CSV table of C-alpha atoms and ligand atoms in Angstrom, one decimal:
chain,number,residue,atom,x,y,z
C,238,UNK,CA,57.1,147.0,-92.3
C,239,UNK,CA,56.8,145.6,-95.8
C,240,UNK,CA,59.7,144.4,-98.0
C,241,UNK,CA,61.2,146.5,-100.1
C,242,UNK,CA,64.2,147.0,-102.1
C,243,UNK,CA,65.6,149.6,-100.8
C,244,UNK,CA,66.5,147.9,-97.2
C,245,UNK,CA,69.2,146.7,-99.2
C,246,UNK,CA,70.7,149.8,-100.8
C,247,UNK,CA,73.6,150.0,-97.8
C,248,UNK,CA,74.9,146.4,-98.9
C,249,UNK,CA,74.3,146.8,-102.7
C,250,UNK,CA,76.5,150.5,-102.5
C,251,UNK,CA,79.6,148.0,-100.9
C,252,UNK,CA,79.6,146.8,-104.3
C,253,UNK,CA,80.9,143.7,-103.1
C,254,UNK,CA,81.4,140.4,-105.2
C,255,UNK,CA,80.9,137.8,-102.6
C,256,UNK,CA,79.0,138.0,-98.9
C,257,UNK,CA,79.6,140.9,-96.2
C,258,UNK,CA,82.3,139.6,-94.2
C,259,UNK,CA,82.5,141.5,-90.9
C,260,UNK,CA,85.5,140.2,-88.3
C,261,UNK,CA,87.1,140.5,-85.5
C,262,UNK,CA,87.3,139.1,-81.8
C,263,UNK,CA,84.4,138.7,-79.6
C,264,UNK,CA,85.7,141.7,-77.3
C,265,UNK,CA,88.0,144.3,-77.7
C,266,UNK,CA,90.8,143.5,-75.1
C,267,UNK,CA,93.6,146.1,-75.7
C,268,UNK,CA,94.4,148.6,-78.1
C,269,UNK,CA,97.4,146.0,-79.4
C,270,UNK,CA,95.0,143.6,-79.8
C,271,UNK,CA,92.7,145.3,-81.9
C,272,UNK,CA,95.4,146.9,-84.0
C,273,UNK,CA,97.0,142.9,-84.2
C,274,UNK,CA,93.5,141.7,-85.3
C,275,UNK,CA,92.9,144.4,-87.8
C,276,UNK,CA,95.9,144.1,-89.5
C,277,UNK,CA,95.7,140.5,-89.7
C,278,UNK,CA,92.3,140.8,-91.3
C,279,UNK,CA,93.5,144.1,-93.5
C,280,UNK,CA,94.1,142.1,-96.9
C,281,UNK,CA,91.1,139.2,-96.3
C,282,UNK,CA,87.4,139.6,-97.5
C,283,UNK,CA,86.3,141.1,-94.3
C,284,UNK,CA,85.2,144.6,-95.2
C,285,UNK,CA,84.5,145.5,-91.3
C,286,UNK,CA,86.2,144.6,-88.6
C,287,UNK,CA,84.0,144.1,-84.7
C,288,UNK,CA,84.3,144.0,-81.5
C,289,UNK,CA,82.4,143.9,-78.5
C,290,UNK,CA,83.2,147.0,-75.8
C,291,UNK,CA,80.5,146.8,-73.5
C,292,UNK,CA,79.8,142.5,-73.2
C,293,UNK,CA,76.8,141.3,-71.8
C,294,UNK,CA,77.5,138.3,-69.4
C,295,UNK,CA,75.0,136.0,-68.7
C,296,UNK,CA,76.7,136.1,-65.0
C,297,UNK,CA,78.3,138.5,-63.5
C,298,UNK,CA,82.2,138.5,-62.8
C,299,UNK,CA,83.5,137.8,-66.2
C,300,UNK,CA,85.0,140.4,-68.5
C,301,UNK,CA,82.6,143.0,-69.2
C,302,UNK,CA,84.4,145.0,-71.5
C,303,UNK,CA,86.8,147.8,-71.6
C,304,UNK,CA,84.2,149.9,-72.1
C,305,UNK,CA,84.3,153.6,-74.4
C,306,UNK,CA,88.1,153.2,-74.4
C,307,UNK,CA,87.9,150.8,-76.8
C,308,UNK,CA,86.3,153.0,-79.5
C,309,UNK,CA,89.7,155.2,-79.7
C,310,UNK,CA,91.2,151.6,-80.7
C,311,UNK,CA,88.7,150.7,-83.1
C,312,UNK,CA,89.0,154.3,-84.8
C,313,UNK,CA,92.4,153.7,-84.9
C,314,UNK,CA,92.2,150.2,-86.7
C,315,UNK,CA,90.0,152.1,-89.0
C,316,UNK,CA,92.0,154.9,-89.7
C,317,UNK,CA,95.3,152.1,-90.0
C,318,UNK,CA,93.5,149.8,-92.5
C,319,UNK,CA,90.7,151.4,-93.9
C,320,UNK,CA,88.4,148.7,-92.4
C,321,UNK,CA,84.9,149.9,-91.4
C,322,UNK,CA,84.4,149.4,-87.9
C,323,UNK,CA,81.1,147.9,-85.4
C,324,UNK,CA,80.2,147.5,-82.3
C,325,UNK,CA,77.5,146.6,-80.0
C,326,UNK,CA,75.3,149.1,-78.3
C,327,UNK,CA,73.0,148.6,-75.8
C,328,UNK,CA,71.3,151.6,-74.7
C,329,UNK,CA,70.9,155.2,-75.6
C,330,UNK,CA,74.4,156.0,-73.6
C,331,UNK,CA,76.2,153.2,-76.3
C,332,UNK,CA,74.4,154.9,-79.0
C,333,UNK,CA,75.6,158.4,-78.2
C,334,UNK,CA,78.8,157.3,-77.5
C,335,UNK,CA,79.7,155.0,-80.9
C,336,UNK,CA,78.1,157.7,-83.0
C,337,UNK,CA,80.7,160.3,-82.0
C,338,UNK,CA,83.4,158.0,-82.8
C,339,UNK,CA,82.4,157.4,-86.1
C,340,UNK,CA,81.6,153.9,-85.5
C,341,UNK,CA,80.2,153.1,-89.3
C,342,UNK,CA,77.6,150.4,-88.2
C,343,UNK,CA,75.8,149.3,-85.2
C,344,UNK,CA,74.1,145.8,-83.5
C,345,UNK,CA,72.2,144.9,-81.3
C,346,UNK,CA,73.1,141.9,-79.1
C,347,UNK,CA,70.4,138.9,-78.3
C,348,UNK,CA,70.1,139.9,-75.0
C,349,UNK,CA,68.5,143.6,-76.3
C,350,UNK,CA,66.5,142.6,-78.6
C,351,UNK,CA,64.4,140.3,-76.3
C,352,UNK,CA,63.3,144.2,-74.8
C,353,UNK,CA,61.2,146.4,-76.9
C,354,UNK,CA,61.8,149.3,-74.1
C,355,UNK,CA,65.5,148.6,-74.4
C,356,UNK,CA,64.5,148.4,-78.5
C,357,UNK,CA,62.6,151.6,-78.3
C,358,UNK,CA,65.4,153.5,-76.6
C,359,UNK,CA,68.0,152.6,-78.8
C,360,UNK,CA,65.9,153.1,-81.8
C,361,UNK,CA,64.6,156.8,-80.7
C,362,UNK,CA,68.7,157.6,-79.4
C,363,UNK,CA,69.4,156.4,-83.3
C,364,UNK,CA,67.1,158.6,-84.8
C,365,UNK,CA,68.5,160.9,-87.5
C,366,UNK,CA,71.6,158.5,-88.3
C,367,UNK,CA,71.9,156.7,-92.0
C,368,UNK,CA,74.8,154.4,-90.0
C,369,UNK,CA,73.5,150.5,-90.7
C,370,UNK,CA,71.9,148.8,-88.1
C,371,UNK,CA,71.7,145.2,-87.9
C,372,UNK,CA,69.8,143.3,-85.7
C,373,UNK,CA,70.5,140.3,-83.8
C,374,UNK,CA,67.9,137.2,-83.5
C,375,UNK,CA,66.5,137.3,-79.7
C,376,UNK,CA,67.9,134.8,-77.8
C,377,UNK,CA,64.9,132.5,-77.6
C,378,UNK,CA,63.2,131.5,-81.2
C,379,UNK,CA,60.2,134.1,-81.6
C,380,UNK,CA,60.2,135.5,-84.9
C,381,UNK,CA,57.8,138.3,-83.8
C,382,UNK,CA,60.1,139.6,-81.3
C,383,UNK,CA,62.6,139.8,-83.7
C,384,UNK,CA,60.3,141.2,-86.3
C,385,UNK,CA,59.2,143.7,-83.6
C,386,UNK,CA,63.0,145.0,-83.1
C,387,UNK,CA,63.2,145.2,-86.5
C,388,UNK,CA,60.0,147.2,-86.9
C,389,UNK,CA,60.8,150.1,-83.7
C,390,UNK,CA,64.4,150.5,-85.8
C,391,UNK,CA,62.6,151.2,-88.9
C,392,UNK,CA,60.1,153.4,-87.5
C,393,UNK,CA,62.6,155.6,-86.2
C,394,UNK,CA,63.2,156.2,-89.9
C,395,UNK,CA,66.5,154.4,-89.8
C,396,UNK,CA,66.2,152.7,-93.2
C,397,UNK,CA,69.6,151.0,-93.2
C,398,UNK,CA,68.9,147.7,-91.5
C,399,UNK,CA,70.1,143.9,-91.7
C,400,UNK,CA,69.8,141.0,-89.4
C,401,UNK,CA,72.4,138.5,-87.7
C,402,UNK,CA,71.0,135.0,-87.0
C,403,UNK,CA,73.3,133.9,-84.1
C,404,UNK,CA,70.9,131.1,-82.7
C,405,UNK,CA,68.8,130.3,-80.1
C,406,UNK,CA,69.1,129.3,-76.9
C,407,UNK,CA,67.8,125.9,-75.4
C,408,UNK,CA,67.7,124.2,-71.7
C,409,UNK,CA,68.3,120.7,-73.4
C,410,UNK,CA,71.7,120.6,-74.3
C,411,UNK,CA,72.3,120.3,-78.5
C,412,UNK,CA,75.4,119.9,-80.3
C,413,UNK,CA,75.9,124.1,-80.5
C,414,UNK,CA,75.7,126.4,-78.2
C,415,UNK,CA,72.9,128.4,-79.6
C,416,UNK,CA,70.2,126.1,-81.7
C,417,UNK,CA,70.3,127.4,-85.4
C,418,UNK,CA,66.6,126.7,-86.0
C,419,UNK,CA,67.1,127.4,-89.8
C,420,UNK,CA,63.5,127.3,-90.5
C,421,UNK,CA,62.9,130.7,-88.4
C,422,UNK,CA,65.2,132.7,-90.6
C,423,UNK,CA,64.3,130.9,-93.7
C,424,UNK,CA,60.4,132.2,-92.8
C,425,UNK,CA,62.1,135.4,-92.3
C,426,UNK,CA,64.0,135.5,-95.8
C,427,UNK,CA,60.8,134.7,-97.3
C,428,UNK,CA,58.9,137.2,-95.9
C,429,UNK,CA,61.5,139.8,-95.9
C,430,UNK,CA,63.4,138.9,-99.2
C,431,UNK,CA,65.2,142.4,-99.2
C,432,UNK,CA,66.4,142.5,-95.8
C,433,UNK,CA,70.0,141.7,-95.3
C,434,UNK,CA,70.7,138.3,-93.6
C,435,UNK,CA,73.5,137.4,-91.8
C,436,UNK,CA,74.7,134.3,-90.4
C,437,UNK,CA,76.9,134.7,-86.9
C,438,UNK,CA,78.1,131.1,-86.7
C,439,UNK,CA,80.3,131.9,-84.1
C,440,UNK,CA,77.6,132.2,-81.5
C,441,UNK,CA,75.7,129.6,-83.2
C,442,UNK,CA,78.7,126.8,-83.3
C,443,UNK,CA,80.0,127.8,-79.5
C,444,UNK,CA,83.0,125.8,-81.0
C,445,UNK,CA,85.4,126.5,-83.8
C,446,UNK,CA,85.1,123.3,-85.2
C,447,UNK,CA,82.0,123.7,-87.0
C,448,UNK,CA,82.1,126.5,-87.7
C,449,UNK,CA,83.3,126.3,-91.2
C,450,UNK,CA,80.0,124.2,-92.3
C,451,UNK,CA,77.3,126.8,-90.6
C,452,UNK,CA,79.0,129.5,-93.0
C,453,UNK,CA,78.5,127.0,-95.8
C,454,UNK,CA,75.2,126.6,-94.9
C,455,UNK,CA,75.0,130.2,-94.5
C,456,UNK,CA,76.0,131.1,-98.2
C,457,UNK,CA,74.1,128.0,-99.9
C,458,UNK,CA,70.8,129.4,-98.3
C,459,UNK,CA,71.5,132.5,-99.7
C,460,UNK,CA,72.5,134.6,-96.8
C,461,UNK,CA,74.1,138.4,-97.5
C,462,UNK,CA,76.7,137.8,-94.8
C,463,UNK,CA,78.9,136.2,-92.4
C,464,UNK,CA,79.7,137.8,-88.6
C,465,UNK,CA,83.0,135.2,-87.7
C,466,UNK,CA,84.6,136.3,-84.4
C,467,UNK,CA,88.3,136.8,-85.1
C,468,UNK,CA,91.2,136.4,-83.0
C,469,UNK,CA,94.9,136.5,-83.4
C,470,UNK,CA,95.3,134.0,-80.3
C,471,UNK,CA,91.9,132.8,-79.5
C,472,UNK,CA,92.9,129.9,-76.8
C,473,UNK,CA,93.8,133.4,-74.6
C,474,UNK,CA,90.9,135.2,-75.7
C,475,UNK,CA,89.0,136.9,-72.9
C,476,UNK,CA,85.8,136.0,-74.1
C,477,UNK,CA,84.2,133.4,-76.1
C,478,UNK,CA,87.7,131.4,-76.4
C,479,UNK,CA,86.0,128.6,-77.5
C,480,UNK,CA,84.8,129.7,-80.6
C,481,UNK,CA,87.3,132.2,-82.2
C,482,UNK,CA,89.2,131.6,-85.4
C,483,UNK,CA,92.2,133.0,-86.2
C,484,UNK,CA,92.4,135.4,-89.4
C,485,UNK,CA,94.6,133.2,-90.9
C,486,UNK,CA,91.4,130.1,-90.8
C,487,UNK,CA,89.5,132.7,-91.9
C,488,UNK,CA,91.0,134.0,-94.7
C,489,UNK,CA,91.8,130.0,-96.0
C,490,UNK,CA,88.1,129.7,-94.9
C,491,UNK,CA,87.0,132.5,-97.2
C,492,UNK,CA,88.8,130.7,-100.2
C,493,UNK,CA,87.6,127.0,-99.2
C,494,UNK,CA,83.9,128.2,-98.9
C,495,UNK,CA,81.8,127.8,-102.0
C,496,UNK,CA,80.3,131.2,-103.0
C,497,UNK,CA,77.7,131.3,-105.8
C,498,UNK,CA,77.4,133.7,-107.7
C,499,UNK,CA,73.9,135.2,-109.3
C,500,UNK,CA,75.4,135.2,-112.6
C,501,UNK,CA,73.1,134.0,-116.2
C,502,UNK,CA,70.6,131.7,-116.2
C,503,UNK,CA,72.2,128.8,-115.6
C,504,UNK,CA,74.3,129.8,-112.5
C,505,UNK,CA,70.5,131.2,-111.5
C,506,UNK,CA,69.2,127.9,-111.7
C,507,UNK,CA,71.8,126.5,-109.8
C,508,UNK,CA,72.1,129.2,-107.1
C,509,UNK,CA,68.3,128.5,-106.6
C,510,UNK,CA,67.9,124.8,-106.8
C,511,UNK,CA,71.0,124.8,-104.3
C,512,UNK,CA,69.4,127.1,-102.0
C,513,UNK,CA,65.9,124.8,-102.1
C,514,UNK,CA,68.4,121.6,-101.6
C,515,UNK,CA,69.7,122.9,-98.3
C,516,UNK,CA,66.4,123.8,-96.9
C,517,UNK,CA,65.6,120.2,-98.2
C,518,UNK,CA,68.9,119.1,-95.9
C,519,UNK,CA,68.1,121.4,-92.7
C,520,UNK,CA,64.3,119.8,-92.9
C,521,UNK,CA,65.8,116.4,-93.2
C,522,UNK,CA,68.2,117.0,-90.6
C,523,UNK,CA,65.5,117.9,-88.1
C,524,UNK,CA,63.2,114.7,-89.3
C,525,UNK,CA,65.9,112.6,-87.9
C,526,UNK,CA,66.8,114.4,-84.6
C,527,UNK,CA,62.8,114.2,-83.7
C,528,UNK,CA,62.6,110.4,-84.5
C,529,UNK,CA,65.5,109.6,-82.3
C,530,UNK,CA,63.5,111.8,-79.8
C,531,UNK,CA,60.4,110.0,-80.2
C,532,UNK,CA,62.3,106.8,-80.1
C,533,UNK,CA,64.0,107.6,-76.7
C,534,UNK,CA,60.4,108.3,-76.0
C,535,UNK,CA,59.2,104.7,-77.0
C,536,UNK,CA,62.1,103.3,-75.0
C,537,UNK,CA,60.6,104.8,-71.8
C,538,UNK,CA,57.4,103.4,-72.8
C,539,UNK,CA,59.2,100.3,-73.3
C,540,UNK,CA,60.8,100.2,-69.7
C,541,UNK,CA,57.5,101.2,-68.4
C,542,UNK,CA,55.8,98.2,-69.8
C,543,UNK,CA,58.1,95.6,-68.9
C,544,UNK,CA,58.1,97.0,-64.9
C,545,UNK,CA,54.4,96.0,-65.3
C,546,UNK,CA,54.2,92.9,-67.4
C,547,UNK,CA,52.4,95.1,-70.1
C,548,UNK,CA,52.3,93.7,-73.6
C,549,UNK,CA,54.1,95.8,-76.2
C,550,UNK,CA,51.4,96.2,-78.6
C,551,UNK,CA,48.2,97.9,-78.1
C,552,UNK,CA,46.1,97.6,-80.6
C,553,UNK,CA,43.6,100.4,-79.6
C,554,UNK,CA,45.9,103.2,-78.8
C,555,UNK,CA,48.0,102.6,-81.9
C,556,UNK,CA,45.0,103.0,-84.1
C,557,UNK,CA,43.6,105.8,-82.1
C,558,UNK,CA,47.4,107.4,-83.2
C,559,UNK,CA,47.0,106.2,-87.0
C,560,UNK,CA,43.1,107.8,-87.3
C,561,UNK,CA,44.6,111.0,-86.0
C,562,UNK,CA,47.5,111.2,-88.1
C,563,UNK,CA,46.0,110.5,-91.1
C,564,UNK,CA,43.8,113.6,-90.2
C,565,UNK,CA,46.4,115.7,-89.6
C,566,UNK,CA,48.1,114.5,-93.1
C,567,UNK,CA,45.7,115.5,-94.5
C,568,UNK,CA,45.5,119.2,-93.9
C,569,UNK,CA,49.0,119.0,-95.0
C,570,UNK,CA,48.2,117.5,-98.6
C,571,UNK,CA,50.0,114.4,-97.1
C,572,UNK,CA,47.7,111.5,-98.9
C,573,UNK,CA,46.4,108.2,-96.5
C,574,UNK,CA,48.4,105.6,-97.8
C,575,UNK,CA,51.9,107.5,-97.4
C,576,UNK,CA,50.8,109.0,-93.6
C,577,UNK,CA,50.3,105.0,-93.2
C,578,UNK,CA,53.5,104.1,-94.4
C,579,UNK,CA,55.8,106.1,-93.4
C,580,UNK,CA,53.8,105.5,-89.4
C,581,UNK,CA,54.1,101.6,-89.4
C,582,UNK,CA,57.7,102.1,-90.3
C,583,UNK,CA,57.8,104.5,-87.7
C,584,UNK,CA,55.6,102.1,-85.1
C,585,UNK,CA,57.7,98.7,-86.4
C,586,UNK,CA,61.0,100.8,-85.4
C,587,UNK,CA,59.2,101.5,-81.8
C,588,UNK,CA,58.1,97.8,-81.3
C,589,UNK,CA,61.5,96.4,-81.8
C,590,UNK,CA,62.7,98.7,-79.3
C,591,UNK,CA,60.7,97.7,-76.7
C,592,UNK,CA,60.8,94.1,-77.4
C,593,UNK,CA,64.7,94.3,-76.9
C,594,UNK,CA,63.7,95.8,-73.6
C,595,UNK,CA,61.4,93.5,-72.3
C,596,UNK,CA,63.1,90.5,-73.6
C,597,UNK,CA,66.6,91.6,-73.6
D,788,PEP,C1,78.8,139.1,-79.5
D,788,PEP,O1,78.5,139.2,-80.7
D,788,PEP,O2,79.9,139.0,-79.0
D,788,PEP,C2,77.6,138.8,-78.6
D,788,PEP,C3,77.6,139.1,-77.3
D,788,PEP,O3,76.6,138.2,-79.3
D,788,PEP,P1,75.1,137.8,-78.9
D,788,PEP,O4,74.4,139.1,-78.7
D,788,PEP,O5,74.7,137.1,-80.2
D,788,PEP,O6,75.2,136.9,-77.8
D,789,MN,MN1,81.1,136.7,-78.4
């Protein structure tokens, strides 16, 4: 697949002056529910309304959706507030079904897209439909899987296609649920500058209360749209409780949120040296989070030496590290003197570590 602009033409004919906002709670519940939601959301910037009717669980015995039932409710929430309507599918079955009800745009779930045969089916049951499918990041961080989906979609000649970042998953445990790994979807939006991006910060935050900074994150790196799961009483929410907003948050959310606009050539400037600032923040962000790793590292180290009367500094190992950095620096048009600067800072910061340790 190659960028072009057309992979854009479903989101450029919304006409929309600020991001795609699609809404709604994690899984349609009753038909009360999604008619409570959808009116909620009727006068906000959400432009389609979701919900999840067939729920993949990570482990079996929680609620797995109402199943096709739910469709009837989310044609009627369309046909009571003119609000598109979208829905996961994950196999041919889900596909067939949600196209008869008129369902206006389709996803695929993390837990799809991590199978191209479950990819392939969906994408040959698809074929023949101008109905927008997005695509959801795969729950562990490989960009060619996700590149992969992306590609059997397209190849079934479905040329209306987006993406949803909605984080990776991790075994150590991180402040979200799902790791964002910004830098995957930034090499993403460079590569693919036309496809539609999407930021699920839901799935991402696991939590409501960040939620409201991953969507401005979201929007200052110049994503096309934000995927919020919506509920009008998400304590009580049979899924995903945790991390529902209500429509109300949202809606003072959407007004609180700074949305540039690509508007003359000053806003231009400012849209782009904002958008370079916050990959400047996410890359400084993770600078930090490895150096305390590398420090809880030293501290071992530290430990280690003290239960064997080892002297903290070691000459030969720390210039063995130093020769091999500067190498590395190198390849990365980082010069000597600043790989050696910015390493005995790092290496000072290690040694008093371990002295406190050993000589506590
Ligand atoms: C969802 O959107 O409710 C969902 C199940 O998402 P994901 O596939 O990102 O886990
Ligand atoms: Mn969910």
């Amino acid at each position: 697949m190659e960028n072009k602009k057309e992979l854009r033409n479903w989101l450029d004919d919304f006409g929309l002056d600020h991001p795609l906002v699609i809404a709604g709670p994690c899984s349609a519940e009753t038909e009360e529910q999604v008619l409570t939601i959808a009116h909620q959301l009727k006068d906000s910037d959400a432009t389609v309304l979701r919900a999840g009717i067939w729920k993949p669980r990570t482990r079996p015995g929680n609620f797995e959706g109402v199943g096709a039932l739910g469709l009837k409710w989310l044609q009627k929430a369309k046909e009571e507030t003119g609000m598109l309507i979208t829905t996961e599918v994950a196999n041919a079955n889900h596909v067939d079904l949600a196209l008869k009800h008129d369902v206006d745009i389709l996803w695929i779930g993390a837990r799809t897209t991590v199978s191209p045969f479950i990819v392939q089916e969906i994408a040959d049951a698809l074929k023949g439909t101008d109905k927008p499918v997005l695509i959801k990041n795969p729950v562990n961080p490989d960009l060619s899987l996700w590149l992969g989906a992306v590609e059997r979609i397209h190849k079934s000649d479905i040329k209306n296609i987006g993406v949803i970042h909605r984080g990776f998953s991790t075994y150590e445990k991180t402040r979200y649920r799902n790791n964002p790994e910004w830098q995957l979807a930034i090499d993403l939006q460079n590569r693919f500058p036309d496809l539609p991006l999407i930021l699920d910060p839901s799935h991402i935050a696991g939590k409501r209360d960040i939620i409201f900074d991953l969507c401005q994150i979201g929007l200052d790196l110049n994503y096309d749209g934000l995927m919020v799961e919506t509920h009008h009483d998400p304590e009580n929410a049979w899924s995903d409780a945790a991390q529902q907003i209500t429509p109300a948050s949202l809606i003072q959310y959407m007004d609180d949120l700074k949305v540039r606009k690509e508007i003359g050539d000053d806003a231009e400037f400012n849209n782009k040296i904002n958008t370079l600032r916050t990959k400047i923040d996410v890359i400084d962000h993770q600078l930090i989070e490895i150096l305390g790793k590398r420090m809880i590292v030293a501290n071992d180290i530290g430990t280690l030496k003290k239960d064997h009367n080892v002297a903290v500094l070691q000459t030969k190992r720390w210039n063995e590290i130093l020769g091999k950095m500067i190498l590395e620096g190198e390849e990365r048009n980082l010069s000597e003197e600043f790989v050696l600067r910015m390493f005995k800072a790092i290496h000072q910061e290690s040694i008093n570590h371990q002295e406190k340790i050993i000589n506590p």
